[in-house]
Coordinates of C-alpha atoms and ligand atoms in Angstrom, one line a residue:
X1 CA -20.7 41.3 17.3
X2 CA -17.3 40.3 17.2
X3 CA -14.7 38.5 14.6
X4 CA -12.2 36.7 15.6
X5 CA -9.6 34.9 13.7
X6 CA -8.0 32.1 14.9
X7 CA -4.3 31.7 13.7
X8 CA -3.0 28.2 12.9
X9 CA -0.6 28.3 10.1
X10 CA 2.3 25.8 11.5
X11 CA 5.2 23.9 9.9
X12 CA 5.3 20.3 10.5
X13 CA 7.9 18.0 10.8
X14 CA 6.4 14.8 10.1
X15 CA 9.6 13.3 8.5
X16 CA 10.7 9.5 9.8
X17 CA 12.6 6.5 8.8
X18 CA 12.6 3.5 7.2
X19 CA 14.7 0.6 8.2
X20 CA 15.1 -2.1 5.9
X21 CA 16.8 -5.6 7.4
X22 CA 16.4 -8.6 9.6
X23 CA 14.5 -9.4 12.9
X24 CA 14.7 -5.8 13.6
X25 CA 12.1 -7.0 16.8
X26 CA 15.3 -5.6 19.5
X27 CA 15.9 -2.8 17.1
X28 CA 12.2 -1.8 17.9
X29 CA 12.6 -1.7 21.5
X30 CA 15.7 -0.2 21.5
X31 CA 14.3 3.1 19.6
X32 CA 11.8 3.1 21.5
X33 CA 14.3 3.3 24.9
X34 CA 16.0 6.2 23.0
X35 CA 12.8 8.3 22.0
X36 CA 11.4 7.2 19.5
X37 CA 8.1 7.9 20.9
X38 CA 8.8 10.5 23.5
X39 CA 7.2 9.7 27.0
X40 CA 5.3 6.7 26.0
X41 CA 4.8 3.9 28.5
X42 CA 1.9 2.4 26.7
X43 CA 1.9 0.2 23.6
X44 CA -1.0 -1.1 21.9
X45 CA 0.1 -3.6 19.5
X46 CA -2.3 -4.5 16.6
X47 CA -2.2 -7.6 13.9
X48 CA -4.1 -10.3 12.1
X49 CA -4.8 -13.9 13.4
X50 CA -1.9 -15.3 11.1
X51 CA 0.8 -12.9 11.7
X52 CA 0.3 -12.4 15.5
X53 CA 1.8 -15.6 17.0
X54 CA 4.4 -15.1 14.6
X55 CA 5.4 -11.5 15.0
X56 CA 3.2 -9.7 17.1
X57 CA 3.8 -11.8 20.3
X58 CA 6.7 -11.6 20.2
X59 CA 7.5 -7.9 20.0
X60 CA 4.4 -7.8 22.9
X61 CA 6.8 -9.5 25.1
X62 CA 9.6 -7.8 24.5
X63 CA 8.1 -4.9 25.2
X64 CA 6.8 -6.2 29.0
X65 CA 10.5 -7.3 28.7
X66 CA 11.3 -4.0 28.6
X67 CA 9.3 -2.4 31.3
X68 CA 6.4 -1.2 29.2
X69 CA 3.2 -1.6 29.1
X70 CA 1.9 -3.7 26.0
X71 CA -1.3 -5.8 24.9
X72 CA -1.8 -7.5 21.8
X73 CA -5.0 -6.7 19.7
X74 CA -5.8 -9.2 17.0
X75 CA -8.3 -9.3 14.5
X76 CA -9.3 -12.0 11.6
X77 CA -6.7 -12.2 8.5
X78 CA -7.6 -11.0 5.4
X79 CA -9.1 -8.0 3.3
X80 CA -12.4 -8.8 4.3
X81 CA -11.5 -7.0 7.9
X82 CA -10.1 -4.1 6.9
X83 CA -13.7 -2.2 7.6
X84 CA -14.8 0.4 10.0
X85 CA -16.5 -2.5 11.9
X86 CA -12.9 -4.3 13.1
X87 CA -11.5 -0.7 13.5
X88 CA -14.6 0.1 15.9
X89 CA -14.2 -3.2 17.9
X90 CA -10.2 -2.7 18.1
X91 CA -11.2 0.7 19.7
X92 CA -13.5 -0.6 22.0
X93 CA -11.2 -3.3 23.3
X94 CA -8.5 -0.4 23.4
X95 CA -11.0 1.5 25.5
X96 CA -11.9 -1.5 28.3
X97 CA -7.9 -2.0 28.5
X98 CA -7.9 1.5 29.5
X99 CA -5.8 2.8 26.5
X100 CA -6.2 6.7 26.2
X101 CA -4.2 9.4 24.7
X102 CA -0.7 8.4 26.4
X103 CA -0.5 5.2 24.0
X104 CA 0.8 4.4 21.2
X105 CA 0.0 1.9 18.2
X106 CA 2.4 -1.0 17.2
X107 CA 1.0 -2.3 13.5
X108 CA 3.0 -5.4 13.0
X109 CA 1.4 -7.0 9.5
X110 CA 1.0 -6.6 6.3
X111 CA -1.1 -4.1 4.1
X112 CA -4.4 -4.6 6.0
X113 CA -3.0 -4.5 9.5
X114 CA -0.7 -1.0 8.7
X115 CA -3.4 1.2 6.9
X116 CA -6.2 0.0 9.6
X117 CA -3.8 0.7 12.7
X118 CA -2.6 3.7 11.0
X119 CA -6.0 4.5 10.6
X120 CA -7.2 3.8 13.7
X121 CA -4.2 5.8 15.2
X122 CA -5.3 8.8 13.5
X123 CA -8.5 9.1 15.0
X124 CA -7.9 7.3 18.6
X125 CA -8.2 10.2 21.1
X126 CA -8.3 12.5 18.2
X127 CA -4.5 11.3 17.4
X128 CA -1.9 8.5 18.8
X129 CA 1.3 8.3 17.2
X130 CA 1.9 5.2 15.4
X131 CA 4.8 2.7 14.4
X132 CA 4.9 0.4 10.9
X133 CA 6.5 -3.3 11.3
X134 CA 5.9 -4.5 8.2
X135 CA 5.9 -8.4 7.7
X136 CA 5.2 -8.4 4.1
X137 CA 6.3 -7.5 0.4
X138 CA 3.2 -5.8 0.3
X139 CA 3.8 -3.6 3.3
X140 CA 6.7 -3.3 2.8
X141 CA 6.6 -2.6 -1.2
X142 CA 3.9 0.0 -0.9
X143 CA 1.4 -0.1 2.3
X144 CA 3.4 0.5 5.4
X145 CA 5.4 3.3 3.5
X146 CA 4.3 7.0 2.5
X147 CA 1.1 7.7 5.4
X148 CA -2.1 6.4 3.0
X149 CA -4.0 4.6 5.7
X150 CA -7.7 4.0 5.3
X151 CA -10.9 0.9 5.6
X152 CA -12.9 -0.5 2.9
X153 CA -16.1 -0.5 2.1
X154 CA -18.7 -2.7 0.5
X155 CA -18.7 -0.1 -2.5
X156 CA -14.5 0.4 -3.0
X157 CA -11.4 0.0 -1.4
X158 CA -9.9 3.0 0.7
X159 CA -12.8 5.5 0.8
X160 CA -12.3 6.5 4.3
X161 CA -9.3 7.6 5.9
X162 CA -6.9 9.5 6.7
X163 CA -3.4 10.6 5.4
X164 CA -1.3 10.2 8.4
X165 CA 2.4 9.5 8.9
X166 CA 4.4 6.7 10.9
X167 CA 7.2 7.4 13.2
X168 CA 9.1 4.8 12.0
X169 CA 8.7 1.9 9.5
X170 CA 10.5 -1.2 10.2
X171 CA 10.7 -3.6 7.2
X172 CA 11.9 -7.0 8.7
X173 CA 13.2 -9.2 5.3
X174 CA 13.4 -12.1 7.2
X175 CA 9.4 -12.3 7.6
X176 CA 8.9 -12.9 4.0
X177 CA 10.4 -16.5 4.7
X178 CA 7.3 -17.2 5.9
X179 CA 4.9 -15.8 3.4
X180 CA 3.3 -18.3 1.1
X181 CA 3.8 -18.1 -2.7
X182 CA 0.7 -16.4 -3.8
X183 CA 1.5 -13.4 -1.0
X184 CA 5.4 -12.8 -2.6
X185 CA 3.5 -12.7 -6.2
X186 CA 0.6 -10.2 -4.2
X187 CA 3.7 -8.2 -3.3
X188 CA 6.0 -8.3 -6.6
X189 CA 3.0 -6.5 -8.3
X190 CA 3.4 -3.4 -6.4
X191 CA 6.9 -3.8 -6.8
X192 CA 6.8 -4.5 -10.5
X193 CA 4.5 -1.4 -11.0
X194 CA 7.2 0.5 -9.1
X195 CA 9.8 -0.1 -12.0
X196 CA 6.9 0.5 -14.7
X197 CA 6.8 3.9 -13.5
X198 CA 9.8 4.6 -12.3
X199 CA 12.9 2.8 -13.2
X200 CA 13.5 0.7 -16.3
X201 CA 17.0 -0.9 -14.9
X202 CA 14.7 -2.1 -11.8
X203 CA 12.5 -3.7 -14.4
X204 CA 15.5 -5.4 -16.6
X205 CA 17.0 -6.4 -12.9
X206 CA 13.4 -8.3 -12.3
X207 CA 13.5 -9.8 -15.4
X208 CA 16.1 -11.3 -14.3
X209 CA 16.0 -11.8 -10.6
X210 CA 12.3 -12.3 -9.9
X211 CA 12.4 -16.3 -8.9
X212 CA 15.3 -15.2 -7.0
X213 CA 12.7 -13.6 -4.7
X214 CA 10.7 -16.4 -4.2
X215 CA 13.8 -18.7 -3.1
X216 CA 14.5 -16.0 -0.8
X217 CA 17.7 -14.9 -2.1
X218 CA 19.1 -12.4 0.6
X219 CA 20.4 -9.4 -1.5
X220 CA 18.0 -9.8 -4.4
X221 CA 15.3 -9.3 -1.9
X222 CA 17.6 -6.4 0.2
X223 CA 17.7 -5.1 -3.1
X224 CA 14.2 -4.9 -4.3
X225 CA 12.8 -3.7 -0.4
X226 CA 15.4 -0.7 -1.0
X227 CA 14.6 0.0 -4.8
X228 CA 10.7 0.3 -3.7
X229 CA 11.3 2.3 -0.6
X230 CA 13.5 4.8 -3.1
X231 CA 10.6 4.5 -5.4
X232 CA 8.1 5.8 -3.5
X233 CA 9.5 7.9 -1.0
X234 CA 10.6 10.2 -3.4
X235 CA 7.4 10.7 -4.8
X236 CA 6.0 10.9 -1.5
X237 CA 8.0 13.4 -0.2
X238 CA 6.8 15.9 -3.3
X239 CA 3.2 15.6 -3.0
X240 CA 2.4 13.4 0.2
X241 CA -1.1 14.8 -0.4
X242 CA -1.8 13.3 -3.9
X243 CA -2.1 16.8 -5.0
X244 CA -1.1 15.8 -8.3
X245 CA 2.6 13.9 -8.8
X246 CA 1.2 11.0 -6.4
X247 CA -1.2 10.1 -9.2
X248 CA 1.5 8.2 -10.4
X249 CA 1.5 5.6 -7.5
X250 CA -1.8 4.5 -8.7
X251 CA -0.4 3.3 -11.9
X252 CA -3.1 0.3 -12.9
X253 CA -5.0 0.8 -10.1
X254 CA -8.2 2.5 -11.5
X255 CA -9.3 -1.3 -12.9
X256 CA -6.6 -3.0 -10.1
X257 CA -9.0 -1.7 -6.9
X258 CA -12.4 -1.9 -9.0
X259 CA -11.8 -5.6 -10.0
X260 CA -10.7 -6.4 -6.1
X261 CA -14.2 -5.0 -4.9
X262 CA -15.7 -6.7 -7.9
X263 CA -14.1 -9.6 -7.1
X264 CA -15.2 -9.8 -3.3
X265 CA -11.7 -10.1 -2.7
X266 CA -11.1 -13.6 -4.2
X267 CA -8.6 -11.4 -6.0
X268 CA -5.6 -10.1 -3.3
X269 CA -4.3 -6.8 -3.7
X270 CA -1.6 -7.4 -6.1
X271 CA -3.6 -10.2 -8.1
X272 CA -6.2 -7.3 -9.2
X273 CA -3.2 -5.0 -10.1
X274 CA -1.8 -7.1 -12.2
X275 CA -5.1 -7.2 -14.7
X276 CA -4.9 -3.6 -14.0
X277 CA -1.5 -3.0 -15.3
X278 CA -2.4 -5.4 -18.0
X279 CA -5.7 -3.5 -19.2
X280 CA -3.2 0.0 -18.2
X281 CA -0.4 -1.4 -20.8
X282 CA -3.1 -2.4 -23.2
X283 CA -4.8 1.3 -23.3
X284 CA -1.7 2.8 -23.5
X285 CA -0.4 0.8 -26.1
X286 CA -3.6 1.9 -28.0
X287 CA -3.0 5.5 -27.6
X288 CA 1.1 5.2 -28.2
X289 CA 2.3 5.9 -25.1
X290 CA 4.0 2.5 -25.1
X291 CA 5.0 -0.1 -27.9
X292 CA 3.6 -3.2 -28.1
X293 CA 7.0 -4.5 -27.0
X294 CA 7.2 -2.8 -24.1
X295 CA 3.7 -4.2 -23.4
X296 CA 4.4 -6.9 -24.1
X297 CA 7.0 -7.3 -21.6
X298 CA 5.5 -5.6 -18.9
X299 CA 2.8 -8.4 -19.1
X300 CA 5.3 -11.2 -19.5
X301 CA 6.8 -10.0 -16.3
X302 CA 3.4 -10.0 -14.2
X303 CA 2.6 -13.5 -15.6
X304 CA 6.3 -14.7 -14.5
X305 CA 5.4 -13.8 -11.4
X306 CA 2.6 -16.2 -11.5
X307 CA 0.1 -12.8 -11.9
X308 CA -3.1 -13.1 -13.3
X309 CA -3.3 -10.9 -16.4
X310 CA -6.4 -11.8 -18.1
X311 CA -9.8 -11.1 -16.3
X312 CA -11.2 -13.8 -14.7
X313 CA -14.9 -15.6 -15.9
X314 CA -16.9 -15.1 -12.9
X315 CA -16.1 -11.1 -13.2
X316 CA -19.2 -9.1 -14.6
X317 CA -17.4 -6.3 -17.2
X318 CA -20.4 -4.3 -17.0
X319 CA -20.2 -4.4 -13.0
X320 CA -16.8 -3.7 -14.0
X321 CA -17.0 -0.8 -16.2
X322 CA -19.2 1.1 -13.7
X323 CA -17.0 0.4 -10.7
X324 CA -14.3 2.6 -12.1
X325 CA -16.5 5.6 -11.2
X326 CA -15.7 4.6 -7.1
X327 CA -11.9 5.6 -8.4
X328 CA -10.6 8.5 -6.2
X329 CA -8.9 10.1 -9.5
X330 CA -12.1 10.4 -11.2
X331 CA -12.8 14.5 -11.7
X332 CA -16.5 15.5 -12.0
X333 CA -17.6 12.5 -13.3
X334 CA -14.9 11.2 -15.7
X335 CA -12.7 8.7 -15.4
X336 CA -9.2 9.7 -15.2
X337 CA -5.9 7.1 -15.8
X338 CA -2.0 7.3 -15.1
X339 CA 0.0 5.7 -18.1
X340 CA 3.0 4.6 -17.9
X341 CA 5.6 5.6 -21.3
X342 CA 7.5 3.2 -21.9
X343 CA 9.2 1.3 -19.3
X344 CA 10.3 3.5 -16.3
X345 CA 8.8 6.4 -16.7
X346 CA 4.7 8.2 -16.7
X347 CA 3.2 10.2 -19.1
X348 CA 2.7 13.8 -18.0
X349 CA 0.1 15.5 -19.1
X350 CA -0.7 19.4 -19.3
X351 CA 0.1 21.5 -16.5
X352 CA 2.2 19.0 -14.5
X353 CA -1.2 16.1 -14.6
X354 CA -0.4 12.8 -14.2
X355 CA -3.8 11.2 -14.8
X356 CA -5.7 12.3 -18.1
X357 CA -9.6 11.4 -18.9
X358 CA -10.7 9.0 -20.3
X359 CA -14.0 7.8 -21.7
X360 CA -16.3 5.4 -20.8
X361 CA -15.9 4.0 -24.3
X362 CA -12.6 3.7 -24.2
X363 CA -12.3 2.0 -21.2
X364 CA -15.3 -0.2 -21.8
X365 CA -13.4 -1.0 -25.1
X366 CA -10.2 -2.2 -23.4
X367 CA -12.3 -4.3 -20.8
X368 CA -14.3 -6.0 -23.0
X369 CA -11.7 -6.6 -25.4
X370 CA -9.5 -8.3 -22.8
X371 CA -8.7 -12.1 -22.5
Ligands
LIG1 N1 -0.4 3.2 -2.9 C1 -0.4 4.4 -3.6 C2 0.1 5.6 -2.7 O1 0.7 5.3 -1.7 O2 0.0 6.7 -3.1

């Protein structure tokens, strides 16, 4: 008998760009006439029933416009669709319009849309390359950014997937014009977390600034977009693979993405990271990584924002509590939490650890203790 070994070590370029500013539709096309996808003829354009007549239609035709070859794939709105079911059924309808390897995938949405197409991507003829056009502070704050694509399901948020990276992220400012309240706040809790961990000017310049965002103020909103692409591309690029330093990017989201699957989604994204960074500042507080001040203002800032930061009646705590253990940081059964010290910075823990356990009866303590 015979061994062979099959030699595979490879460096891999998977660097790409983000470009923050307005109706960057032409932009697009024009990369795309000057390589950004080298040899592809073949577009596949996915989004959700709200943002496609608005967005995705539009780059579709200008696409045709263009020469190419391009059909629109659109599937219900909402969290509720980001399963393996609408990723199977987006295949399929890929595969009777006779998409195959020579395509590639056009996400134009927000959070769901860019981590199911980038999903999808990842796996369609074992690999498609795949573009970001983000259409929301959400995507734009956190999703479309840094290659975390992945589906729900009924037990947590983001179980399955893949880590795969975009060529290009496009994050088009002048969609958020047409985002309603509640989808801003959604988004200004990822980018409020951002400053938590990160930056402590950011959070002062929130403080300050945050209804600015809502009015649509063009270079408060340039400014936060470029403050969260800084943010977390800089963590990205030293761990992409959440070997450890990435931890920090779940800041409040071991209660944030339990409370959205206990919630059935009543509670967007950002909604449900906003109790989490509440109940996050309020353990922290407890162990002295934070003053009560700083707590204090982290939640004022959430509630400014119109954040929830209390947890709401019709959630079960004890459903609650055991929900945490479907948290991808948890380590051999224990739950495990990033902290935030202070304002703008994370605790680090020993030997370059991010998130540190925690007990059940600590965290059941905090919960239940909670307005
Ligand atoms: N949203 C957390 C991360 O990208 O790591």
């Amino acid at each position: 008998m015979a061994n062979f070994r099959v030699a595979l070590k490879k460096v891999v370029d998977d660097s790409y760009d983000i470009q923050i500013g307005y109706q960057l539709m032409d932009q697009l096309v024009e990369d795309i006439k000057n390589g950004l996808v080298p040899g592809i003829r073949k577009f596949a354009v996915i989004s959700d029933s709200i943002v496609a007549p608005l967005y995705a239609e539009p780059v579709c035709g200008k696409l045709k416009q263009a020469g190419y070859h391009a059909d629109l794939f659109v599937f219900e709105e909402g969290e509720k669709s980001k399963v393996r079911k609408t990723k199977e059924v987006l295949e399929d309808a890929m595969l009777a319009k006779e998409y195959r390897r020579d395509c590639c995938v056009i996400a134009v949405g927000g959070g769901v849309v860019t981590d199911l197409s980038g999903f999808l991507a990842g796996t369609y003829g074992r690999g498609v390359p795949f573009i970001n056009y983000a259409t929301t502070l959400l995507a734009a704050a956190d999703a479309s950014v840094g290659g975390k694509t992945a589906v729900d399901t009924p037990l947590a948020t983001n179980l399955i997937g893949l880590f795969n990276q975009p060529q290009k992220v496009y994050i088009d400012i002048d969609t958020w014009k047409t985002l309603p309240r509640r989808q801003i706040a959604s988004g200004l809790a990822e980018t409020i977390k951002h400053a938590c961990l990160a930056d402590r000017e950011f959070f002062s310049y929130l403080e300050e600034h945050l209804e600015e965002v809502f009015e649509g103020n063009r270079s408060v909103c340039e400014h936060i977009a470029e403050a969260n692409c800084r943010i977390k591309y800089e963590v990205v690029m030293k761990d992409e693979r959440e070997k450890s330093l990435r931890e920090v990017l779940n800041l409040g989201h071991t209660v944030g993405r339990a409370i959205e699957t206990v919630s059935d989604y009543r509670l967007l994204h950002g909604e449900a990271l906003s109790i989490g960074m509440a109940a996050q500042v309020t353990m922290g507080a407890s162990f002295g990584y934070i003053s009560e001040e700083d707590k204090n203002r982290v939640i004022a800032l959430y509630k400014k924002a119109g954040l929830p930061v209390t947890i709401p009646d019709y959630i079960d705590r004890e459903e609650l509590v055991k929900k945490l253990y479907t948290d991808k940081k948890v380590k051999n059964g224990t739950l495990r939490f990033v902290f935030q010290k202070g304002i703008g910075q994370v605790m680090e823990f020993e030997g370059e650890t991010y998130a540190t356990p925690v007990t059940e009866e600590k965290a059941r303590e905090i919960l239940f203790a909670m307005p």
